[in-house]
Amino acid sequence: MSAPVERGKSSGFLVKLFVAILLAYALFTSGTVRSYDGTVMLAVTRSMALRGSFEVRDLPGCKVGVDGKHYSRYGIGTSLAALPWFIAGQLAAHLVSDDLVSDDIVSEFAVSWFNPVITALGCVFLYLLAVEVGLSAPVAAGCALIYAFGTGAFVQMKDFNSEPLAGLLLLAAAYYLLSLRKRPSWRQAALAGACVGGLLLVRMACLVVVPVLLLGLIWIALDSDRRERVVCWLVAFAVPIVVAAALMAAYNYVRFGSPTEFGYPGGNFAWKFWWGLGVNLFSARAGLFLYNPVLLIFPVGALLLYSRRRLTTVLLLLLFVSPLVLYSLVAYPAGGHSVGNRYLLVTVPYLLIFVGVVMQKCRGRGCRIAIGALIAISVLVQLPLVYINPSYYYAREVSQHQLREDWAPQQSAAAADKPGQGFSDSLLVQSWQIAVEVTRNALYRGQWLRSLVPRTVPGADAATLVAETRSFHLPYLWWVLAYYYGVAAPVIWVALAAVLGLNCWAVIALVRSWPEGELADSGE
């Protein structure tokens, strides 16, 4: 590998990339968990941390176990991974808890930072994978930033769903797998297997990508004249996966009395592939290409990359196609109460690599303008969606705003999920109107808070206000808390200015360390 590309992999640049993205996310983190899935997984985290149990209260997404208690039907991986965040929140709660801010609010606030950190790490691994595939370091960094701010990853980082962690683990597995070509070692295969094992603990549905990665491992070994190492690599890859499967089987047995019982009800599959494919790719409710327009050019990049790196191209395409086929067969392809297609978030990075190939090969001014326009549109699509909290809006404010029901989450299997229908009433369009309404309400509440919040609001009412305020974005939460505690308004502006200053510093540091390098054209 050439020196410029190695420079692009330096730990200093990777840290700056991670910090810059995370600080930008700090301006939009909601500080709360509102999705149904996230609420249940947080309840499991709380139960493990405080009671050493998996039991939760009766919530949507739970099932009665063999002992008559309620248990989550979701994978244990996300709840386990979030334990450090929850424990940190519990420690902080001893410092700030009172009638306004309860222990639960503080711990939930801490856990709400889990996915911003995980998503920023996912951007770093996307960068590493893109460089490993053969993109120049600057283009790979561009792909990472597009993923961070121009795709559904920007929106999904605001809640506590499992897709960001699943996406990170799959990215890491693909990176360690492809790195076997240049750094052949059983340790690389073991790292890939460990990531896949963690992936299965997070989302067992991702089992569909295991055969793809396994075939990729064998193909790399055979194609690189290292056939004698196939067995060693396979064992190193398989052992962590078998351990993870055993842990999941034990978790199922403890909850529901059977290693193969995950707690999901029957009827999860509609077996209507073409309908599901249309919903997943082009519907106003969950269309992958409507909510991530920059991905529209990925077929061009796939053709360009295939001419040089066939194995890599096939592997990346299969990592996209296998989840797409699975989620085109389910009864609710839109993913319930979500914005865009959260199920397919794990596939977006691989399509972005193909987009990066087009960016790399694009030389003409018109071509660059067209790609730049697609990137800009993709960012603009995300901005109103990340400005508000869609999960909170679905759960608490749909009835207040009296929006039409054909784009509400309850209709995910009906008109709003049909390809080509409900576009004008989908969040893709309505998100701008909602953002304006939320801002207007915030300004109105701000005037109200100036006279009421500092000392006169009863604790219960103030707690409700804080809980509702967290649906906006993080700086507004700070502003409300400061008024409640009687802190002067200039202090808040100083705090926000400090956060913005940190963001500017991170951007400048990232630009100064921006990598250089050209596409490594070595084939496979």
Short mmCIF file of C-alpha atoms in Angstrom, two decimals:
data_model
loop_
_atom_site.label_atom_id
_atom_site.label_comp_id
_atom_site.label_asym_id
_atom_site.label_seq_id
_atom_site.Cartn_x
_atom_site.Cartn_y
_atom_site.Cartn_z
CA MET A 1 0.00 0.00 0.00
CA SER A 2 1.29 3.43 -0.83
CA ALA A 3 2.42 5.89 1.82
CA PRO A 4 -0.41 8.41 1.26
CA VAL A 5 -3.02 5.74 1.84
CA GLU A 6 -1.23 4.61 5.01
CA ARG A 7 -1.29 8.22 6.15
CA GLY A 8 -5.03 8.13 5.67
CA LYS A 9 -5.18 5.22 8.11
CA SER A 10 -3.19 7.02 10.80
CA SER A 11 -4.75 6.89 14.24
CA GLY A 12 -4.58 10.69 14.53
CA PHE A 13 -6.85 11.25 11.55
CA LEU A 14 -9.24 8.50 12.63
CA VAL A 15 -9.58 10.08 16.08
CA LYS A 16 -10.22 13.51 14.56
CA LEU A 17 -12.82 12.05 12.22
CA PHE A 18 -14.58 10.37 15.13
CA VAL A 19 -14.47 13.45 17.36
CA ALA A 20 -15.70 15.80 14.63
CA ILE A 21 -18.71 13.63 13.86
CA LEU A 22 -19.53 13.04 17.54
CA LEU A 23 -19.38 16.75 18.40
CA ALA A 24 -21.68 17.54 15.48
CA TYR A 25 -24.08 14.88 16.75
CA ALA A 26 -24.05 16.59 20.15
CA LEU A 27 -26.02 19.46 18.61
CA PHE A 28 -28.86 17.09 17.66
CA THR A 29 -28.85 14.37 20.32
CA SER A 30 -32.30 14.34 21.88
CA GLY A 31 -31.27 13.13 25.34
CA THR A 32 -34.15 10.69 25.47
CA VAL A 33 -35.29 7.24 24.33
CA ARG A 34 -38.67 7.28 22.60
CA SER A 35 -38.85 4.31 20.22
CA TYR A 36 -40.67 1.18 21.36
CA ASP A 37 -37.66 -1.03 20.67
CA GLY A 38 -35.33 1.36 22.46
CA THR A 39 -37.60 1.62 25.49
CA VAL A 40 -37.66 -2.16 25.87
CA MET A 41 -33.90 -2.57 25.40
CA LEU A 42 -33.27 0.22 27.90
CA ALA A 43 -35.56 -1.55 30.37
CA VAL A 44 -33.42 -4.70 29.97
CA THR A 45 -30.26 -2.67 30.55
CA ARG A 46 -31.78 -1.13 33.68
CA SER A 47 -32.90 -4.53 34.95
CA MET A 48 -29.47 -6.07 34.45
CA ALA A 49 -27.68 -3.14 36.10
CA LEU A 50 -29.96 -2.67 39.10
CA ARG A 51 -31.45 -6.12 39.74
CA GLY A 52 -29.19 -8.59 37.93
CA SER A 53 -32.22 -9.84 36.01
CA PHE A 54 -33.63 -9.85 32.47
CA GLU A 55 -37.18 -9.23 33.66
CA VAL A 56 -38.96 -6.05 32.54
CA ARG A 57 -42.40 -4.59 33.03
CA ASP A 58 -45.12 -5.26 30.48
CA LEU A 59 -44.15 -3.20 27.42
CA PRO A 60 -44.81 -3.46 23.68
CA GLY A 61 -42.20 -5.86 22.35
CA CYS A 62 -42.29 -8.11 25.42
CA LYS A 63 -43.61 -11.61 26.01
CA VAL A 64 -44.51 -13.61 29.11
CA GLY A 65 -41.76 -16.12 29.88
CA VAL A 66 -41.89 -19.59 31.40
CA ASP A 67 -41.90 -18.10 34.92
CA GLY A 68 -44.84 -15.78 34.22
CA LYS A 69 -42.66 -12.65 34.08
CA HIS A 70 -42.25 -10.35 31.09
CA TYR A 71 -39.12 -10.46 28.93
CA SER A 72 -37.90 -8.58 25.87
CA ARG A 73 -38.05 -10.40 22.57
CA TYR A 74 -35.08 -8.43 21.20
CA GLY A 75 -31.45 -9.52 21.16
CA ILE A 76 -29.41 -9.02 24.31
CA GLY A 77 -26.44 -7.42 22.54
CA THR A 78 -27.55 -3.79 22.50
CA SER A 79 -28.71 -3.89 26.12
CA LEU A 80 -25.37 -5.39 27.18
CA ALA A 81 -23.31 -2.91 25.18
CA ALA A 82 -25.18 0.04 26.71
CA LEU A 83 -24.41 -0.99 30.32
CA PRO A 84 -21.39 1.38 30.66
CA TRP A 85 -23.53 4.32 29.53
CA PHE A 86 -26.31 3.39 31.97
CA ILE A 87 -23.91 2.94 34.88
CA ALA A 88 -22.32 6.31 34.10
CA GLY A 89 -25.81 7.82 34.16
CA GLN A 90 -26.51 6.23 37.53
CA LEU A 91 -23.31 7.70 38.94
CA ALA A 92 -24.19 11.13 37.55
CA ALA A 93 -27.71 10.83 38.95
CA HIS A 94 -26.35 10.98 42.49
CA LEU A 95 -25.01 14.44 41.69
CA VAL A 96 -27.98 16.06 39.92
CA SER A 97 -31.14 14.15 40.94
CA ASP A 98 -33.97 16.14 42.51
CA ASP A 99 -37.69 16.69 41.96
CA LEU A 100 -37.03 17.85 38.40
CA VAL A 101 -34.43 15.37 37.20
CA SER A 102 -35.02 11.84 38.41
CA ASP A 103 -32.52 8.99 38.29
CA ASP A 104 -34.37 7.50 35.34
CA ILE A 105 -34.13 10.72 33.34
CA VAL A 106 -30.39 11.02 33.96
CA SER A 107 -29.66 7.38 33.10
CA GLU A 108 -31.86 7.62 30.02
CA PHE A 109 -30.01 10.78 29.03
CA ALA A 110 -26.70 8.91 29.34
CA VAL A 111 -27.93 5.95 27.28
CA SER A 112 -29.17 8.35 24.59
CA TRP A 113 -25.49 9.03 23.85
CA PHE A 114 -24.89 5.38 23.02
CA ASN A 115 -25.91 5.50 19.36
CA PRO A 116 -24.15 8.81 18.59
CA VAL A 117 -20.89 7.20 19.75
CA ILE A 118 -21.64 3.95 17.92
CA THR A 119 -22.59 5.73 14.70
CA ALA A 120 -19.44 7.86 14.78
CA LEU A 121 -17.41 4.66 15.22
CA GLY A 122 -19.31 3.17 12.29
CA CYS A 123 -18.18 6.12 10.16
CA VAL A 124 -14.56 5.38 11.10
CA PHE A 125 -14.92 1.72 10.09
CA LEU A 126 -16.62 2.74 6.84
CA TYR A 127 -13.61 4.91 6.09
CA LEU A 128 -11.24 2.02 6.85
CA LEU A 129 -13.26 -0.40 4.73
CA ALA A 130 -13.40 2.04 1.80
CA VAL A 131 -9.62 2.45 1.89
CA GLU A 132 -9.22 -1.33 2.11
CA VAL A 133 -11.46 -1.73 -0.95
CA GLY A 134 -9.18 0.62 -2.88
CA LEU A 135 -10.70 4.10 -2.67
CA SER A 136 -8.40 7.03 -2.15
CA ALA A 137 -8.27 8.26 1.42
CA PRO A 138 -9.97 11.63 0.67
CA VAL A 139 -12.86 9.91 -1.13
CA ALA A 140 -13.15 7.35 1.68
CA ALA A 141 -13.35 10.19 4.20
CA GLY A 142 -16.04 11.80 2.05
CA CYS A 143 -18.03 8.55 2.12
CA ALA A 144 -17.77 8.49 5.91
CA LEU A 145 -19.08 12.05 6.18
CA ILE A 146 -21.91 11.34 3.74
CA TYR A 147 -22.89 8.35 5.87
CA ALA A 148 -22.75 10.50 9.01
CA PHE A 149 -24.89 13.38 7.75
CA GLY A 150 -26.49 12.42 4.44
CA THR A 151 -28.15 9.09 5.20
CA GLY A 152 -30.60 7.62 7.69
CA ALA A 153 -27.69 7.03 10.08
CA PHE A 154 -27.98 10.73 11.01
CA VAL A 155 -31.58 10.24 12.11
CA GLN A 156 -31.20 6.81 13.71
CA MET A 157 -28.40 7.97 16.01
CA LYS A 158 -30.96 10.01 17.96
CA ASP A 159 -32.69 7.01 19.53
CA PHE A 160 -31.73 3.68 21.08
CA ASN A 161 -32.56 1.26 18.29
CA SER A 162 -30.20 -1.62 17.52
CA GLU A 163 -29.48 -0.81 13.86
CA PRO A 164 -26.48 1.52 14.45
CA LEU A 165 -24.70 -1.12 16.54
CA ALA A 166 -25.57 -3.84 14.03
CA GLY A 167 -24.22 -1.64 11.25
CA LEU A 168 -20.97 -1.01 13.13
CA LEU A 169 -20.38 -4.71 13.84
CA LEU A 170 -21.10 -5.72 10.25
CA LEU A 171 -18.77 -3.00 8.96
CA ALA A 172 -16.02 -4.16 11.30
CA ALA A 173 -16.53 -7.80 10.24
CA ALA A 174 -16.32 -6.87 6.54
CA TYR A 175 -13.20 -4.77 7.16
CA TYR A 176 -11.33 -7.49 9.06
CA LEU A 177 -12.39 -10.04 6.45
CA LEU A 178 -11.14 -8.04 3.47
CA SER A 179 -7.96 -7.10 5.30
CA LEU A 180 -6.99 -10.79 5.21
CA ARG A 181 -5.72 -10.24 1.66
CA LYS A 182 -2.94 -7.92 2.85
CA ARG A 183 -2.58 -9.05 6.45
CA PRO A 184 -3.19 -12.81 6.39
CA SER A 185 -3.59 -14.00 9.97
CA TRP A 186 -5.94 -16.17 11.95
CA ARG A 187 -6.32 -13.20 14.31
CA GLN A 188 -7.96 -11.16 11.56
CA ALA A 189 -10.37 -14.03 10.91
CA ALA A 190 -11.07 -14.30 14.65
CA LEU A 191 -11.80 -10.56 14.86
CA ALA A 192 -14.21 -10.86 11.94
CA GLY A 193 -15.89 -13.82 13.65
CA ALA A 194 -16.12 -11.95 16.97
CA CYS A 195 -17.85 -9.04 15.21
CA VAL A 196 -20.30 -11.45 13.55
CA GLY A 197 -20.96 -13.12 16.90
CA GLY A 198 -21.74 -9.76 18.47
CA LEU A 199 -23.92 -8.94 15.46
CA LEU A 200 -26.06 -12.04 16.08
CA LEU A 201 -26.47 -11.10 19.74
CA VAL A 202 -27.74 -7.70 18.59
CA ARG A 203 -30.00 -8.81 15.73
CA MET A 204 -30.46 -12.50 14.98
CA ALA A 205 -32.03 -11.51 11.64
CA CYS A 206 -28.51 -10.60 10.51
CA LEU A 207 -27.85 -14.34 10.34
CA VAL A 208 -28.53 -13.93 6.60
CA VAL A 209 -25.14 -12.26 6.11
CA VAL A 210 -23.14 -15.07 7.79
CA PRO A 211 -23.08 -17.30 4.66
CA VAL A 212 -21.96 -14.28 2.63
CA LEU A 213 -19.04 -13.57 4.95
CA LEU A 214 -18.17 -17.27 5.19
CA LEU A 215 -18.04 -17.62 1.40
CA GLY A 216 -15.99 -14.43 1.25
CA LEU A 217 -13.49 -15.88 3.72
CA ILE A 218 -13.09 -19.07 1.70
CA TRP A 219 -12.88 -17.15 -1.56
CA ILE A 220 -10.15 -14.85 -0.22
CA ALA A 221 -8.13 -17.81 1.04
CA LEU A 222 -8.40 -19.73 -2.23
CA ASP A 223 -7.83 -16.67 -4.42
CA SER A 224 -4.69 -15.60 -2.56
CA ASP A 225 -2.82 -18.92 -2.77
CA ARG A 226 -3.24 -19.55 0.95
CA ARG A 227 -5.33 -22.67 0.68
CA GLU A 228 -3.46 -24.38 3.49
CA ARG A 229 -4.80 -21.73 5.86
CA VAL A 230 -8.46 -22.18 4.98
CA VAL A 231 -9.17 -24.57 7.86
CA CYS A 232 -7.31 -22.41 10.39
CA TRP A 233 -9.13 -19.28 9.26
CA LEU A 234 -12.50 -21.04 9.26
CA VAL A 235 -12.02 -22.29 12.82
CA ALA A 236 -10.91 -18.86 14.04
CA PHE A 237 -13.91 -17.28 12.29
CA ALA A 238 -16.45 -19.86 13.48
CA VAL A 239 -15.55 -20.20 17.17
CA PRO A 240 -16.80 -16.72 18.26
CA ILE A 241 -19.98 -17.23 16.22
CA VAL A 242 -20.67 -20.59 17.87
CA VAL A 243 -20.08 -19.03 21.31
CA ALA A 244 -22.49 -16.18 20.50
CA ALA A 245 -25.10 -18.66 19.23
CA ALA A 246 -24.75 -20.67 22.45
CA LEU A 247 -25.20 -17.52 24.54
CA MET A 248 -28.29 -16.58 22.56
CA ALA A 249 -29.70 -20.10 22.95
CA ALA A 250 -29.11 -19.92 26.71
CA TYR A 251 -30.77 -16.48 26.85
CA ASN A 252 -33.78 -17.87 25.00
CA TYR A 253 -33.97 -20.86 27.33
CA VAL A 254 -33.86 -18.71 30.46
CA ARG A 255 -36.65 -16.47 29.15
CA PHE A 256 -38.95 -18.76 27.23
CA GLY A 257 -37.88 -22.32 28.06
CA SER A 258 -36.54 -23.18 24.60
CA PRO A 259 -33.19 -22.41 22.90
CA THR A 260 -34.98 -21.63 19.65
CA GLU A 261 -37.79 -19.46 21.04
CA PHE A 262 -37.06 -15.76 20.51
CA GLY A 263 -40.43 -14.46 21.67
CA TYR A 264 -41.71 -13.16 18.34
CA PRO A 265 -45.35 -13.84 17.48
CA GLY A 266 -46.34 -15.70 14.35
CA GLY A 267 -47.24 -13.91 11.14
CA ASN A 268 -44.10 -11.80 10.88
CA PHE A 269 -43.65 -12.75 7.23
CA ALA A 270 -46.05 -11.66 4.49
CA TRP A 271 -44.12 -13.57 1.76
CA LYS A 272 -44.95 -10.81 -0.78
CA PHE A 273 -41.49 -10.19 -2.17
CA TRP A 274 -42.22 -7.69 -4.94
CA TRP A 275 -44.52 -5.65 -2.72
CA GLY A 276 -41.92 -5.65 0.05
CA LEU A 277 -39.16 -4.75 -2.40
CA GLY A 278 -41.14 -1.74 -3.61
CA VAL A 279 -41.75 -0.62 -0.03
CA ASN A 280 -38.10 -0.99 0.89
CA LEU A 281 -36.67 0.82 -2.11
CA PHE A 282 -39.17 3.39 -3.39
CA SER A 283 -42.15 3.89 -1.08
CA ALA A 284 -42.77 7.26 0.58
CA ARG A 285 -42.92 5.49 3.94
CA ALA A 286 -39.58 3.68 3.80
CA GLY A 287 -37.99 3.98 0.36
CA LEU A 288 -34.24 3.57 0.70
CA PHE A 289 -33.52 5.71 -2.36
CA LEU A 290 -36.05 8.41 -1.45
CA TYR A 291 -34.62 8.93 2.03
CA ASN A 292 -31.02 8.48 0.82
CA PRO A 293 -30.98 9.96 -2.73
CA VAL A 294 -27.20 9.82 -3.06
CA LEU A 295 -27.45 6.01 -3.24
CA LEU A 296 -29.20 6.22 -6.63
CA ILE A 297 -25.85 6.17 -8.43
CA PHE A 298 -24.52 3.04 -6.74
CA PRO A 299 -25.10 0.75 -9.79
CA VAL A 300 -22.61 2.81 -11.78
CA GLY A 301 -20.01 2.43 -9.07
CA ALA A 302 -20.66 -1.30 -8.82
CA LEU A 303 -19.97 -1.72 -12.54
CA LEU A 304 -16.79 0.35 -12.31
CA LEU A 305 -15.47 -1.57 -9.32
CA TYR A 306 -16.37 -4.96 -10.80
CA SER A 307 -13.96 -4.41 -13.68
CA ARG A 308 -11.06 -4.29 -11.21
CA ARG A 309 -12.16 -6.12 -8.06
CA ARG A 310 -14.73 -8.75 -8.76
CA LEU A 311 -14.57 -10.55 -5.42
CA THR A 312 -14.93 -7.31 -3.46
CA THR A 313 -17.81 -6.12 -5.64
CA VAL A 314 -19.73 -9.38 -5.31
CA LEU A 315 -19.19 -9.45 -1.54
CA LEU A 316 -20.41 -5.86 -1.07
CA LEU A 317 -23.45 -6.45 -3.29
CA LEU A 318 -24.38 -9.60 -1.37
CA LEU A 319 -24.12 -7.71 1.92
CA PHE A 320 -26.78 -5.40 0.48
CA VAL A 321 -28.96 -7.98 -1.29
CA SER A 322 -29.24 -10.58 1.48
CA PRO A 323 -30.86 -8.25 4.08
CA LEU A 324 -32.93 -6.65 1.31
CA VAL A 325 -34.43 -10.02 0.35
CA LEU A 326 -35.16 -10.90 3.99
CA TYR A 327 -36.85 -7.61 4.80
CA SER A 328 -38.83 -7.69 1.56
CA LEU A 329 -40.58 -10.80 2.83
CA VAL A 330 -41.64 -9.48 6.25
CA ALA A 331 -45.11 -8.16 6.98
CA TYR A 332 -43.89 -4.69 8.05
CA PRO A 333 -40.95 -3.68 5.84
CA ALA A 334 -41.08 -0.07 7.06
CA GLY A 335 -39.85 -1.09 10.51
CA GLY A 336 -42.74 0.15 12.61
CA HIS A 337 -42.49 3.59 14.23
CA SER A 338 -39.47 4.89 12.36
CA VAL A 339 -38.44 7.30 9.64
CA GLY A 340 -37.17 5.88 6.40
CA ASN A 341 -35.98 2.31 6.35
CA ARG A 342 -34.12 1.53 9.55
CA TYR A 343 -33.95 -2.18 8.77
CA LEU A 344 -31.74 -1.55 5.73
CA LEU A 345 -29.47 0.93 7.52
CA VAL A 346 -26.89 -1.86 7.86
CA THR A 347 -26.64 -2.06 4.06
CA VAL A 348 -26.14 1.65 3.36
CA PRO A 349 -22.33 1.73 3.88
CA TYR A 350 -21.70 -0.81 1.12
CA LEU A 351 -23.74 1.17 -1.38
CA LEU A 352 -21.84 4.30 -0.32
CA ILE A 353 -18.57 2.60 -1.24
CA PHE A 354 -19.92 2.22 -4.78
CA VAL A 355 -20.90 5.88 -4.67
CA GLY A 356 -17.32 6.61 -3.65
CA VAL A 357 -16.04 4.76 -6.72
CA VAL A 358 -18.14 7.07 -8.90
CA MET A 359 -16.80 10.09 -7.01
CA GLN A 360 -13.26 8.80 -7.55
CA LYS A 361 -13.72 8.26 -11.28
CA CYS A 362 -15.74 11.40 -11.91
CA ARG A 363 -13.57 13.98 -13.65
CA GLY A 364 -15.96 16.24 -15.54
CA ARG A 365 -17.41 19.38 -14.03
CA GLY A 366 -21.00 18.42 -14.85
CA CYS A 367 -20.56 15.01 -13.27
CA ARG A 368 -19.17 16.52 -10.08
CA ILE A 369 -21.99 19.04 -9.91
CA ALA A 370 -24.56 16.26 -10.28
CA ILE A 371 -22.96 14.18 -7.52
CA GLY A 372 -22.66 17.25 -5.31
CA ALA A 373 -26.34 17.99 -5.86
CA LEU A 374 -27.32 14.45 -4.85
CA ILE A 375 -25.21 14.73 -1.70
CA ALA A 376 -26.77 18.10 -0.85
CA ILE A 377 -30.29 16.75 -1.37
CA SER A 378 -29.51 13.77 0.85
CA VAL A 379 -28.33 16.06 3.65
CA LEU A 380 -31.39 18.30 3.26
CA VAL A 381 -33.66 15.25 3.54
CA GLN A 382 -32.11 14.34 6.89
CA LEU A 383 -32.02 17.82 8.48
CA PRO A 384 -35.71 18.26 9.40
CA LEU A 385 -35.93 14.60 10.43
CA VAL A 386 -33.02 14.92 12.82
CA TYR A 387 -34.13 18.35 14.02
CA ILE A 388 -37.25 16.84 15.53
CA ASN A 389 -37.57 13.48 17.26
CA PRO A 390 -39.78 11.40 14.94
CA SER A 391 -40.33 8.61 17.46
CA TYR A 392 -41.49 11.10 20.06
CA TYR A 393 -43.67 12.81 17.48
CA TYR A 394 -45.34 9.56 16.51
CA ALA A 395 -45.95 8.55 20.11
CA ARG A 396 -47.03 11.88 21.64
CA GLU A 397 -47.94 14.54 19.08
CA VAL A 398 -49.68 12.96 16.09
CA SER A 399 -53.10 13.52 17.61
CA GLN A 400 -52.20 17.04 18.78
CA HIS A 401 -51.26 18.16 15.29
CA GLN A 402 -54.23 16.30 13.78
CA LEU A 403 -52.14 14.96 10.94
CA ARG A 404 -53.71 12.65 8.42
CA GLU A 405 -53.67 9.01 9.46
CA ASP A 406 -52.40 7.60 6.18
CA TRP A 407 -48.80 8.37 7.15
CA ALA A 408 -49.10 7.56 10.85
CA PRO A 409 -47.14 4.52 12.08
CA GLN A 410 -50.30 2.52 12.65
CA GLN A 411 -50.76 2.47 8.89
CA SER A 412 -47.36 0.98 8.11
CA ALA A 413 -48.99 -2.10 6.60
CA ALA A 414 -51.65 -0.14 4.76
CA ALA A 415 -51.71 2.78 2.34
CA ALA A 416 -48.55 4.51 3.52
CA ASP A 417 -46.50 1.38 2.84
CA LYS A 418 -47.71 0.93 -0.73
CA PRO A 419 -45.12 2.00 -3.27
CA GLY A 420 -46.03 5.28 -4.92
CA GLN A 421 -48.81 6.20 -2.47
CA GLY A 422 -48.97 8.68 0.39
CA PHE A 423 -45.98 10.75 -0.75
CA SER A 424 -47.41 14.18 0.06
CA ASP A 425 -48.43 13.00 3.53
CA SER A 426 -45.24 11.14 4.36
CA LEU A 427 -42.59 12.44 6.72
CA LEU A 428 -40.38 12.93 3.69
CA VAL A 429 -42.51 15.99 2.90
CA GLN A 430 -44.26 16.74 6.18
CA SER A 431 -41.03 16.83 8.20
CA TRP A 432 -40.40 20.44 7.13
CA GLN A 433 -43.83 21.53 8.33
CA ILE A 434 -43.34 19.65 11.59
CA ALA A 435 -39.95 21.30 12.12
CA VAL A 436 -41.52 24.73 11.73
CA GLU A 437 -44.28 23.84 14.19
CA VAL A 438 -41.83 22.47 16.74
CA THR A 439 -39.69 25.61 16.48
CA ARG A 440 -42.72 27.85 16.89
CA ASN A 441 -43.79 25.87 19.95
CA ALA A 442 -40.29 26.08 21.37
CA LEU A 443 -40.21 29.85 20.99
CA TYR A 444 -43.62 30.09 22.61
CA ARG A 445 -42.59 27.84 25.47
CA GLY A 446 -39.46 29.90 25.86
CA GLN A 447 -41.48 33.03 26.62
CA TRP A 448 -43.61 31.03 29.04
CA LEU A 449 -40.56 29.59 30.76
CA ARG A 450 -39.05 33.02 31.36
CA SER A 451 -41.79 33.79 33.88
CA LEU A 452 -42.72 30.36 35.26
CA VAL A 453 -39.89 27.88 35.27
CA PRO A 454 -37.21 29.33 37.57
CA ARG A 455 -38.85 28.45 40.89
CA THR A 456 -42.61 28.28 40.72
CA VAL A 457 -43.39 25.21 38.63
CA PRO A 458 -44.20 22.15 40.79
CA GLY A 459 -41.69 19.33 40.48
CA ALA A 460 -44.01 16.92 38.69
CA ASP A 461 -44.98 19.49 36.07
CA ALA A 462 -41.39 20.53 35.55
CA ALA A 463 -40.33 16.90 35.12
CA THR A 464 -42.99 16.49 32.45
CA LEU A 465 -41.78 19.66 30.78
CA VAL A 466 -38.20 18.41 30.76
CA ALA A 467 -39.27 15.02 29.38
CA GLU A 468 -41.20 16.70 26.57
CA THR A 469 -38.45 19.22 25.88
CA ARG A 470 -35.94 16.44 25.24
CA SER A 471 -37.82 15.63 22.07
CA PHE A 472 -36.43 18.82 20.57
CA HIS A 473 -32.62 18.78 20.66
CA LEU A 474 -29.90 18.86 23.27
CA PRO A 475 -29.10 22.61 23.48
CA TYR A 476 -32.76 23.37 24.11
CA LEU A 477 -32.74 20.94 27.04
CA TRP A 478 -29.76 22.77 28.54
CA TRP A 479 -31.60 26.03 28.10
CA VAL A 480 -34.69 24.75 29.97
CA LEU A 481 -32.64 23.32 32.83
CA ALA A 482 -30.72 26.55 33.20
CA TYR A 483 -33.91 28.57 33.50
CA TYR A 484 -35.29 26.13 36.05
CA TYR A 485 -32.20 26.50 38.22
CA GLY A 486 -32.20 30.27 37.78
CA VAL A 487 -28.98 30.47 35.76
CA ALA A 488 -28.62 33.69 33.84
CA ALA A 489 -29.34 33.47 30.13
CA PRO A 490 -25.82 34.68 29.14
CA VAL A 491 -24.38 31.55 30.76
CA ILE A 492 -26.45 29.44 28.39
CA TRP A 493 -25.25 31.36 25.37
CA VAL A 494 -21.69 30.93 26.57
CA ALA A 495 -22.25 27.17 26.94
CA LEU A 496 -23.74 26.87 23.47
CA ALA A 497 -20.99 29.03 22.04
CA ALA A 498 -18.47 26.68 23.65
CA VAL A 499 -20.10 23.67 22.01
CA LEU A 500 -20.14 25.41 18.65
CA GLY A 501 -16.53 26.45 19.21
CA LEU A 502 -15.57 22.83 19.86
CA ASN A 503 -17.32 21.86 16.64
CA CYS A 504 -15.39 24.50 14.71
CA TRP A 505 -12.12 23.34 16.28
CA ALA A 506 -12.88 19.72 15.36
CA VAL A 507 -13.70 20.66 11.77
CA ILE A 508 -10.51 22.71 11.41
CA ALA A 509 -8.43 19.91 12.91
CA LEU A 510 -10.05 17.41 10.56
CA VAL A 511 -9.43 19.58 7.50
CA ARG A 512 -5.80 20.16 8.44
CA SER A 513 -5.20 16.43 8.74
CA TRP A 514 -7.24 15.56 5.64
CA PRO A 515 -5.51 12.60 3.98
CA GLU A 516 -4.02 12.48 0.52
CA GLY A 517 -3.77 9.55 -1.84
CA GLU A 518 -4.86 8.07 -5.11
CA LEU A 519 -6.89 4.99 -5.89
CA ALA A 520 -4.84 1.83 -5.56
CA ASP A 521 -5.67 0.04 -8.78
CA SER A 522 -4.24 -3.33 -7.87
CA GLY A 523 -6.78 -5.97 -8.75
CA GLU A 524 -7.59 -9.19 -7.02
#
